[in-house]
Short mmCIF file of C-alpha atoms and ligand atoms in Angstrom, two decimals:
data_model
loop_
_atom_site.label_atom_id
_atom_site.label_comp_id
_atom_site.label_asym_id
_atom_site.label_seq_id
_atom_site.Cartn_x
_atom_site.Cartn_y
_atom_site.Cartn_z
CA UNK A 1 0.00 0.00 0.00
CA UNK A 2 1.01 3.73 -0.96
CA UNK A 3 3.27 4.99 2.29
CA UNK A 4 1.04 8.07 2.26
CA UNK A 5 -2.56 6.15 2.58
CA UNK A 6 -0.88 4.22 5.49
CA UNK A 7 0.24 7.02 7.11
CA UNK A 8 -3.37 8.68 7.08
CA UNK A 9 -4.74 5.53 8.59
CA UNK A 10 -2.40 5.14 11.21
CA UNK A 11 -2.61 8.76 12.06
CA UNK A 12 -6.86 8.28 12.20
CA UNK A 13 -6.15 5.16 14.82
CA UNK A 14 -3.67 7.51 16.61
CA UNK A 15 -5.89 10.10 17.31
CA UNK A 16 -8.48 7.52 18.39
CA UNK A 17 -6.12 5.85 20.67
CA UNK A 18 -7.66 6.48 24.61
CA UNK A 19 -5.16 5.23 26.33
CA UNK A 20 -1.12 4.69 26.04
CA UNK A 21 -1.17 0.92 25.91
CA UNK A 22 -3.62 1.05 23.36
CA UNK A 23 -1.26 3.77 21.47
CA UNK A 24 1.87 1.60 21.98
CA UNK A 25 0.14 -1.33 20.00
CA UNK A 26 -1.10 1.08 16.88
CA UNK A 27 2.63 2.18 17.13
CA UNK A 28 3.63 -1.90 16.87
CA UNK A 29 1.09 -1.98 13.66
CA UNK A 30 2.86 0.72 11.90
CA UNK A 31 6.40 1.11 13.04
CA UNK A 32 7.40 -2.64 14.64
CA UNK A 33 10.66 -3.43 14.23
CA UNK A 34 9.93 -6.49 12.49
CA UNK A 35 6.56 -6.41 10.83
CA UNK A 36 4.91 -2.83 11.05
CA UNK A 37 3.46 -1.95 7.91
CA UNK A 38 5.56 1.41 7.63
CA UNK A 39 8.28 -0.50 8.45
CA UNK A 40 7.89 -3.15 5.46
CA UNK A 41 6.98 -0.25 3.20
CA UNK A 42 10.42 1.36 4.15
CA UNK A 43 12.25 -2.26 3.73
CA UNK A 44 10.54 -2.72 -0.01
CA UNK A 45 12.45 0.09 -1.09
CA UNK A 46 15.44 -1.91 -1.41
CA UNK A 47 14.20 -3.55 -4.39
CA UNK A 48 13.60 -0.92 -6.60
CA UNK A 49 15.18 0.84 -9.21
CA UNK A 50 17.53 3.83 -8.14
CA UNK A 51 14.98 6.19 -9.56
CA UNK A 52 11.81 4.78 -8.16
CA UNK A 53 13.71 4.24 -5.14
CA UNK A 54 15.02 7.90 -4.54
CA UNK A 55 10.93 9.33 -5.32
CA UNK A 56 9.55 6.85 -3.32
CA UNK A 57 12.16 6.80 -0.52
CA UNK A 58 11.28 10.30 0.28
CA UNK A 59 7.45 9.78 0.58
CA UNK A 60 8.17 7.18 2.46
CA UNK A 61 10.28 8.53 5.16
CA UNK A 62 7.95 11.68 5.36
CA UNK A 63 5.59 9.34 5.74
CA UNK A 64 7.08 7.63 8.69
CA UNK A 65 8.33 11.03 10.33
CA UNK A 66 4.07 11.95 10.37
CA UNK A 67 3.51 8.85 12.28
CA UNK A 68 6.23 9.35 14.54
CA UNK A 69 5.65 12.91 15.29
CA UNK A 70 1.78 12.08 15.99
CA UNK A 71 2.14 9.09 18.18
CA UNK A 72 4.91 11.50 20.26
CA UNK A 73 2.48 13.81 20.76
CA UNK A 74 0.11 11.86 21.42
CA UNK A 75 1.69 10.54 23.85
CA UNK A 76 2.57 13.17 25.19
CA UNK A 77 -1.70 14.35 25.63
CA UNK A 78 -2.54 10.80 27.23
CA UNK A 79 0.54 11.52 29.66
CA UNK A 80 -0.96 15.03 30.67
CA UNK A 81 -4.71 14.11 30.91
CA UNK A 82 -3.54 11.12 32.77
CA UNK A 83 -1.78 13.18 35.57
CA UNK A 84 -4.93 15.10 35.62
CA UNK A 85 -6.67 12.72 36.30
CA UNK A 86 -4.47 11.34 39.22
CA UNK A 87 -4.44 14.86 41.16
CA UNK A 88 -8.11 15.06 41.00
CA UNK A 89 -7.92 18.16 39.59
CA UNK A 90 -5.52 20.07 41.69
CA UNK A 91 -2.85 21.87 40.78
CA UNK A 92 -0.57 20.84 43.02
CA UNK A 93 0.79 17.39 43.85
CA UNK A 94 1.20 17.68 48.00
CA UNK A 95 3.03 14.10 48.16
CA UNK A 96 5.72 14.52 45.65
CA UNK A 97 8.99 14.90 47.55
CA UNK A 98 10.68 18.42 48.14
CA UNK A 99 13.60 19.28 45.67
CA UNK A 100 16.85 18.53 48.10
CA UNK A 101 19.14 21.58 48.47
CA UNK A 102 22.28 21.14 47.91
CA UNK A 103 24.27 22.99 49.88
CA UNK A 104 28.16 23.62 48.85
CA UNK A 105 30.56 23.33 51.24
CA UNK A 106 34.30 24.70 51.86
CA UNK A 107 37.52 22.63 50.14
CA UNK A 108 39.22 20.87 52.56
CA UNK A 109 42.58 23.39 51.60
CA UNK A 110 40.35 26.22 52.66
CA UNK A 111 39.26 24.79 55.79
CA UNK A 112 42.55 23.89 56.86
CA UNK A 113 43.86 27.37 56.34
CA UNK A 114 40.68 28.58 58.33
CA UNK A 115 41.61 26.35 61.51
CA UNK A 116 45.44 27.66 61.10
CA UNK A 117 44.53 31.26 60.72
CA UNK A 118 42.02 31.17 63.70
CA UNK A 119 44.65 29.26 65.59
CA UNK A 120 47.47 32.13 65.39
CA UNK A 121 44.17 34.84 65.69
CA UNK A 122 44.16 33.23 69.53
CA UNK A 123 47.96 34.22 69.80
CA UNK A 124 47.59 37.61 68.26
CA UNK A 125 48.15 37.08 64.95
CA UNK A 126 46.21 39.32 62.13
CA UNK A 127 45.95 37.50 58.97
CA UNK A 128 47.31 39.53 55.60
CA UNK A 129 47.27 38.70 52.02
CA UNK A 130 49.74 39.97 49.23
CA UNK A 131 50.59 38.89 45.67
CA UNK A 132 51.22 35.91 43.80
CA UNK A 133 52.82 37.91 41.05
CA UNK A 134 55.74 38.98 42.80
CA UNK A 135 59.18 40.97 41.80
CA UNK A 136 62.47 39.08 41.88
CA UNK A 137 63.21 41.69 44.71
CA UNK A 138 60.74 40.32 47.29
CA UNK A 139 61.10 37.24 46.65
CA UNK A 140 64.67 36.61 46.82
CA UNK A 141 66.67 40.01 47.12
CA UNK A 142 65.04 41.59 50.07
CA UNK A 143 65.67 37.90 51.74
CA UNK A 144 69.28 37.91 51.59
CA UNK A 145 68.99 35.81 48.63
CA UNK A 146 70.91 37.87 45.93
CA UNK A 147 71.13 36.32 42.21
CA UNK A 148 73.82 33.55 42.55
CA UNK A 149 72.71 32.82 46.24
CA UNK A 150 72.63 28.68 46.08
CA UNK A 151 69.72 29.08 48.08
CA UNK A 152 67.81 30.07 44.96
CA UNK A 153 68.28 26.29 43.34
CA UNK A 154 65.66 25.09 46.23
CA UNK A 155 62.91 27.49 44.73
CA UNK A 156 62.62 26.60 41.30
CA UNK A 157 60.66 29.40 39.80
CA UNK A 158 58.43 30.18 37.02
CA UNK A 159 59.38 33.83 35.81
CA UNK A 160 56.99 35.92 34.24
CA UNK A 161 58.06 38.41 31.27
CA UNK A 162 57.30 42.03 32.73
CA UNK A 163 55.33 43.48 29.90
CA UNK A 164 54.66 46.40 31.55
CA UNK A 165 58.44 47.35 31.49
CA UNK A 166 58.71 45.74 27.86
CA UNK A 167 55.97 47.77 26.63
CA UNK A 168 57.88 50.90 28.50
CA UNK A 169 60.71 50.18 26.96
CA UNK A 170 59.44 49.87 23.60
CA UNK A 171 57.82 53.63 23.88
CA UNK A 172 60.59 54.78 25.23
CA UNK A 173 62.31 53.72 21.58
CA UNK A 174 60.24 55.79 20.28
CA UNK A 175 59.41 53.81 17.74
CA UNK A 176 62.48 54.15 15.38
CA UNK A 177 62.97 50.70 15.23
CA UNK A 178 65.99 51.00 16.60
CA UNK A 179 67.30 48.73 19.17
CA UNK A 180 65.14 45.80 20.98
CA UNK A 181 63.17 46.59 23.57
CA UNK A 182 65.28 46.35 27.11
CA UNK A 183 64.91 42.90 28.69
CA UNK A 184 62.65 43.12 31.49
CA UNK A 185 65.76 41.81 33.49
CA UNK A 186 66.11 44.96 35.41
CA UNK A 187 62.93 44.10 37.41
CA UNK A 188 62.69 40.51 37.05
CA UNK A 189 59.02 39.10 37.90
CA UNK A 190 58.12 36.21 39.01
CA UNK A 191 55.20 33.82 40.63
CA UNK A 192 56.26 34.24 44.31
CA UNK A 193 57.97 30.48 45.27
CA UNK A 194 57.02 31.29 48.83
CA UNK A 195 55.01 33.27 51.29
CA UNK A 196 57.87 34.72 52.82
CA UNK A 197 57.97 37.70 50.59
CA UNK A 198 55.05 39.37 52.47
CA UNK A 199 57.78 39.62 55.59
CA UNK A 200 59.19 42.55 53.48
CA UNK A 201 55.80 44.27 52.51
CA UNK A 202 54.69 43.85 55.88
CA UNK A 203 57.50 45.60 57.51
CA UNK A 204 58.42 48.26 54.89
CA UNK A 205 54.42 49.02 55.76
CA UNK A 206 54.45 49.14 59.63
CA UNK A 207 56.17 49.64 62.35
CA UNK A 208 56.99 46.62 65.34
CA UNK A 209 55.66 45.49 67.35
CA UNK A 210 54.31 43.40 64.45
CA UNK A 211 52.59 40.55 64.51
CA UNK A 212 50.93 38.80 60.86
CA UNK A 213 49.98 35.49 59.47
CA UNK A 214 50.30 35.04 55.42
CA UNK A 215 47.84 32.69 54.05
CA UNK A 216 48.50 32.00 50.04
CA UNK A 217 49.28 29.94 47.48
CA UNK A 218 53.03 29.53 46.15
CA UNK A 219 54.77 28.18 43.10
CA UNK A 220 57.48 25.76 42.36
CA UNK A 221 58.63 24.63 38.86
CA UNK A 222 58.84 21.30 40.08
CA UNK A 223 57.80 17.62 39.48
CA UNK A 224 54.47 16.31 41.39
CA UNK A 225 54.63 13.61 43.79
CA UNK A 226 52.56 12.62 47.03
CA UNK A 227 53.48 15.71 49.03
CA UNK A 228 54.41 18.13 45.90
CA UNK A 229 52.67 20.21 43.43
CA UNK A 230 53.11 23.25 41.48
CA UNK A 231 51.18 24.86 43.16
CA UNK A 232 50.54 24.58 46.92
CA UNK A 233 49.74 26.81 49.47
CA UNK A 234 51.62 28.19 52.61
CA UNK A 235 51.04 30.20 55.70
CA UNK A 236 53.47 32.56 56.64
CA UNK A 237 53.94 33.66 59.92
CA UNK A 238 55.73 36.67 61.15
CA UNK A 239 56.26 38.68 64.72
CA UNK A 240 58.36 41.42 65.83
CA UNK A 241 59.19 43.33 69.17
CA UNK A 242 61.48 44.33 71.16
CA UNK A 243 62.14 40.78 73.72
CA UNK A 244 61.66 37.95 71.03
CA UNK A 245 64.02 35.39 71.22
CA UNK A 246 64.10 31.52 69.89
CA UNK A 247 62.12 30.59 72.70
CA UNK A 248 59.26 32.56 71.72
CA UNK A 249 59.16 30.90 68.18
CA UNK A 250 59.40 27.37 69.53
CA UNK A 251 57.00 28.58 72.11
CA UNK A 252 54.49 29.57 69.60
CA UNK A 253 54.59 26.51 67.23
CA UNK A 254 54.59 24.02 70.06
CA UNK A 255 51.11 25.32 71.26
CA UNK A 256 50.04 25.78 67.17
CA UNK A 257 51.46 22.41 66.74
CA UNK A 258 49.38 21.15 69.78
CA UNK A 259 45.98 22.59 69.21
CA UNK A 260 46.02 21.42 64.89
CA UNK A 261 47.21 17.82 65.78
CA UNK A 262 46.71 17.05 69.44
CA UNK A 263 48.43 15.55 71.98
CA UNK A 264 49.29 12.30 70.07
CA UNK A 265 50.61 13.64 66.99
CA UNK A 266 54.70 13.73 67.27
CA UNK A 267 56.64 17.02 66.32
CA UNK A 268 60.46 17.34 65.54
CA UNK A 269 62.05 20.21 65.50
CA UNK A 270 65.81 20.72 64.00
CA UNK A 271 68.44 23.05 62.95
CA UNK A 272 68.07 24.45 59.18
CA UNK A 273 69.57 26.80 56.57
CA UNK A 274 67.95 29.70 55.51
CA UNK A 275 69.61 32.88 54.28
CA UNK A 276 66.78 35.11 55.65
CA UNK A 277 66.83 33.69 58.92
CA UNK A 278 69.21 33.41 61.49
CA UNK A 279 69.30 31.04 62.82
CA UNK A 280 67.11 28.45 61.38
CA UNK A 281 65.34 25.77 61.97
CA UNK A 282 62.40 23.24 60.81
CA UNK A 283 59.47 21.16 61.75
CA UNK A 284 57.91 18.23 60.87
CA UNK A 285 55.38 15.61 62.13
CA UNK A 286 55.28 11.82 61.91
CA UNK A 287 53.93 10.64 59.00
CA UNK A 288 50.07 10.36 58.76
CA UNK A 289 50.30 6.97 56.39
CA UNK A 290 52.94 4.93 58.35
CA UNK A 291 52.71 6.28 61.60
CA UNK A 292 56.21 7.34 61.64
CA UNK A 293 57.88 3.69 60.85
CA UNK A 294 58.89 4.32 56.96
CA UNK A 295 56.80 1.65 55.54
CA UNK A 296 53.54 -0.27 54.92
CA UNK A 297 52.22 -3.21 53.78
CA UNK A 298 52.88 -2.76 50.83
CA UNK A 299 56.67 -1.42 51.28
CA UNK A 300 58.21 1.83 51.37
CA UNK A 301 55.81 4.86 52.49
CA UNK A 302 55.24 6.68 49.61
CA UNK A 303 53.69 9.78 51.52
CA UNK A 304 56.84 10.59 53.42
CA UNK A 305 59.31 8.62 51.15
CA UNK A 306 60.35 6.35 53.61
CA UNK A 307 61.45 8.74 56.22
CA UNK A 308 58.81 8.51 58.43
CA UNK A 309 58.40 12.80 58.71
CA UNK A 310 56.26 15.21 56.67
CA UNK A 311 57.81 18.52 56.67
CA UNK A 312 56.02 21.38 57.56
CA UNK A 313 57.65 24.35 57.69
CA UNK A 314 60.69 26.11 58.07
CA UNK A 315 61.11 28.99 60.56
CA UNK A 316 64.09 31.05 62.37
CA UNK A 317 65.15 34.41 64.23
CA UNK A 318 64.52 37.17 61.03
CA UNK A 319 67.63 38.08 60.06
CA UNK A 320 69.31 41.43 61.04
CA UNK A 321 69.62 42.26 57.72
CA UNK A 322 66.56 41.85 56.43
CA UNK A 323 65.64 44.21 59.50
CA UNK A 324 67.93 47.04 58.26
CA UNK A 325 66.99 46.97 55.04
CA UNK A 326 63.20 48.00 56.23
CA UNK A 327 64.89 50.46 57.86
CA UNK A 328 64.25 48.93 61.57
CA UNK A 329 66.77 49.08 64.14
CA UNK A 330 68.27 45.42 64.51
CA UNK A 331 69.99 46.45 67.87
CA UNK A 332 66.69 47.25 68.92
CA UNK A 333 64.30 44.62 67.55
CA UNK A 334 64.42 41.22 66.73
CA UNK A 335 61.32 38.90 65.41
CA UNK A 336 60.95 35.39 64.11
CA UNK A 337 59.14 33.78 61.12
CA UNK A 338 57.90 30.95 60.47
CA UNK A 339 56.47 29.51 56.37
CA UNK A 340 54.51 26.33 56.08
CA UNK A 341 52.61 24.09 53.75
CA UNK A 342 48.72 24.13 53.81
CA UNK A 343 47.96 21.03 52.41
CA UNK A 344 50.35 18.96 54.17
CA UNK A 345 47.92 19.75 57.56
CA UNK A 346 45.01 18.76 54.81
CA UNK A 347 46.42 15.81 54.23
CA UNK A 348 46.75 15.38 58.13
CA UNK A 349 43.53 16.40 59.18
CA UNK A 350 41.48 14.82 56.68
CA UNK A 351 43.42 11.27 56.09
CA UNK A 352 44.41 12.11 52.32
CA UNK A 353 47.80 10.33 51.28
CA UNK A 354 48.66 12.21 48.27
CA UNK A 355 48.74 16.03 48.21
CA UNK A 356 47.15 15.41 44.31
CA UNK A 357 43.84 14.74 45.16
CA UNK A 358 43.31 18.03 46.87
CA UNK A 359 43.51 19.34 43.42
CA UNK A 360 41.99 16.83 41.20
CA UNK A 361 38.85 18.34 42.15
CA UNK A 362 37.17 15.26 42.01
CA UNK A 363 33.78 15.76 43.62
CA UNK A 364 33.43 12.05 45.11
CA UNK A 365 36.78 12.29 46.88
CA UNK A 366 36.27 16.27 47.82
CA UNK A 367 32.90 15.43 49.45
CA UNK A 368 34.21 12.44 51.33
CA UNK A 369 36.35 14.65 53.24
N1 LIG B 401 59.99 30.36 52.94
C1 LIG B 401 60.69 29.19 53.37
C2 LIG B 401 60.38 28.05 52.39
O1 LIG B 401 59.42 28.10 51.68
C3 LIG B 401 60.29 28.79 54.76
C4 LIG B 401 60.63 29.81 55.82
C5 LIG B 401 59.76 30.80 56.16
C6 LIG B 401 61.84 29.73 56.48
C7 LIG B 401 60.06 31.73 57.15
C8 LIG B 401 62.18 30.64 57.47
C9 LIG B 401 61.28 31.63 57.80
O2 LIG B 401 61.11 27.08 52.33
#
């Protein structure tokens, strides 16, 4: 039979159709997989001619597209009236379920630096922010760290090209096409490799006594493993006055230490190197994975490569010259600073072995936390 007269037909018993099962089976008639009658019609094309087949072929599927397009809306009207029906006229349905908020919640990096800033707030400590864009003189100059310091191979850095001061230069060339533009290497810039930079701004900006925590993220051209990334986050601590000695700092961290990881948790503290401290020191706590012992069950600890530590920061006595050149009076005041990793306490507090998953943003593991 013509496509077209079938369609007409099927679209008659569509519309006549009171209910969906009875819809369903006019939709077998016509369009079954194996035997509808549109679907045969469609299949007999095969045999023709290419002509016949290409004229034919497109009444055909038109055809076909009618039928499907009524029996979806059709559908569609049974679905409504049914509902209808089922709320006895009312608008509303009073026993469907409420929509569930979903409420957000903080990353676990951003609680952690919550708990740590509102731990130094108890002691004193105002929390500051500066920038991750930093100059070559903050981050390493102004910290006793001039350019072929060995120091610097410990902070491997991304450096930034200083457009601003290429795009000076270039004005300044007036355009004659001259020369190239001066290298930005006058005022080198950088993504800041630590906190510690924002000792400098803080001081050059007040006077002691002084007393700051730095909460921010950091830098390091470096490869990833369980307890490194490229980018991490560190608190910065920093406090100046006129009686501060060593004991103060150790003072301080102990009862930090203390009131992030209680009682049980073990802390070592150690001489360092530092060129902006004097002297120096650093701390770490047994590992979170292998309780301190180096291994597992399944060999070497991977979280604190075997040692049995996680470092966490490194601290000393600010050194006198970084206090000069802020123009402070070393013989007068003294101050110590400490510069830790964030998500090394994350990793703590919430049980995560490697530092990577605070980043993978992975909502399963970020809400298990
Ligand atoms: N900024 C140092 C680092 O990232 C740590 C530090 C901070 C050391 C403050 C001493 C004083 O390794």
């Amino acid at each position: 039979m013509d496509p077209n007269e079938l369609a007409d037909r099927a679209l008659d018993e569509i519309a006549a159709a009171a209910d969906e099962a009875t819809l369903e089976a006019v939709r077998a008639r016509y369009l079954g997989r194996k035997d509808g009658e549109l679907t045969r019609a469609l299949r007999g094309l095969k045999d023709l001619s290419p002509e016949r087949r290409a004229a034919e072929g497109a009444a055909a599927n038109e055809a076909k597209a009618r039928v499907d397009g009524a029996i979806s809306e059709r559908r569609a009207a049974l679905r409504a009236a049914s509902l209808e029906r089922d709320l006895g006229g009312s608008r509303e349905d009073l026993s469907l379920p409420p929509r569930t908020v979903r409420l957000g919640r903080l990353h676990p990096i951003s609680r952690t630096i919550r708990e740590i800033t509102g731990i130094f707030a108890t002691m004193g400590f105002e929390s500051v922010e500066g920038p991750e864009v930093e100059w070559d003189y903050y981050n390493f100059e102004a910290l006793n760290i001039p350019p072929d310091h060995p120091a610097r191979d410990k902070f491997s850095t991304l450096w930034i090209e200083n457009t601003a001061e290429v795009a000076l230069a270039r004005t300044a060339d007036g355009g004659s096409g001259g020369s190239a533009p001066a290298p930005a290497a006058s005022r080198p810039m950088l993504l800041r490799t630590h906190t510690s930079p924002m000792q400098i701004r803080v001081m050059e900006q007040r006077r002691p006594p002084v007393r700051v925590l730095v909460p921010g993220r950091c830098y390091r051209f470096e490869a990833t493993d369980a307890t490194h990334e490229t980018v991490f986050f560190q608190t910065e601590g920093l406090a100046i006055d006129e009686q501060l000695s060593m004991a103060d700092l150790k003072g301080v961290l102990y009862s930090a230490a203390r009131q992030l990881f209680g009682g049980a948790r073990k802390v070592r503290f150690r001489p360092d190197y530092f060129p902006f401290t004097e002297p120096s020191a650093e701390m770490a706590f047994d590992c979170i994975v292998c309780d301190g012992s180096g291994t597992t069950d399944e060999g070497n600890c991977r979280t604190c490569g075997a040692t049995g530590w996680i470092e966490w920061l490194g601290c000393g006595m600010v050194h006198p010259k970084a206090l000069e050149r802020v123009g402070y009076d070393s013989t007068r005041y003294q101050g110590f600073a400490f510069g830790g990793g964030v998500e090394r306490i994350a990793m703590l507090l919430t049980g995560t072995p490697d530092i990577r998953l605070f980043h993978e943003n992975d909502l399963r593991y970020l809400e298990s936390v």
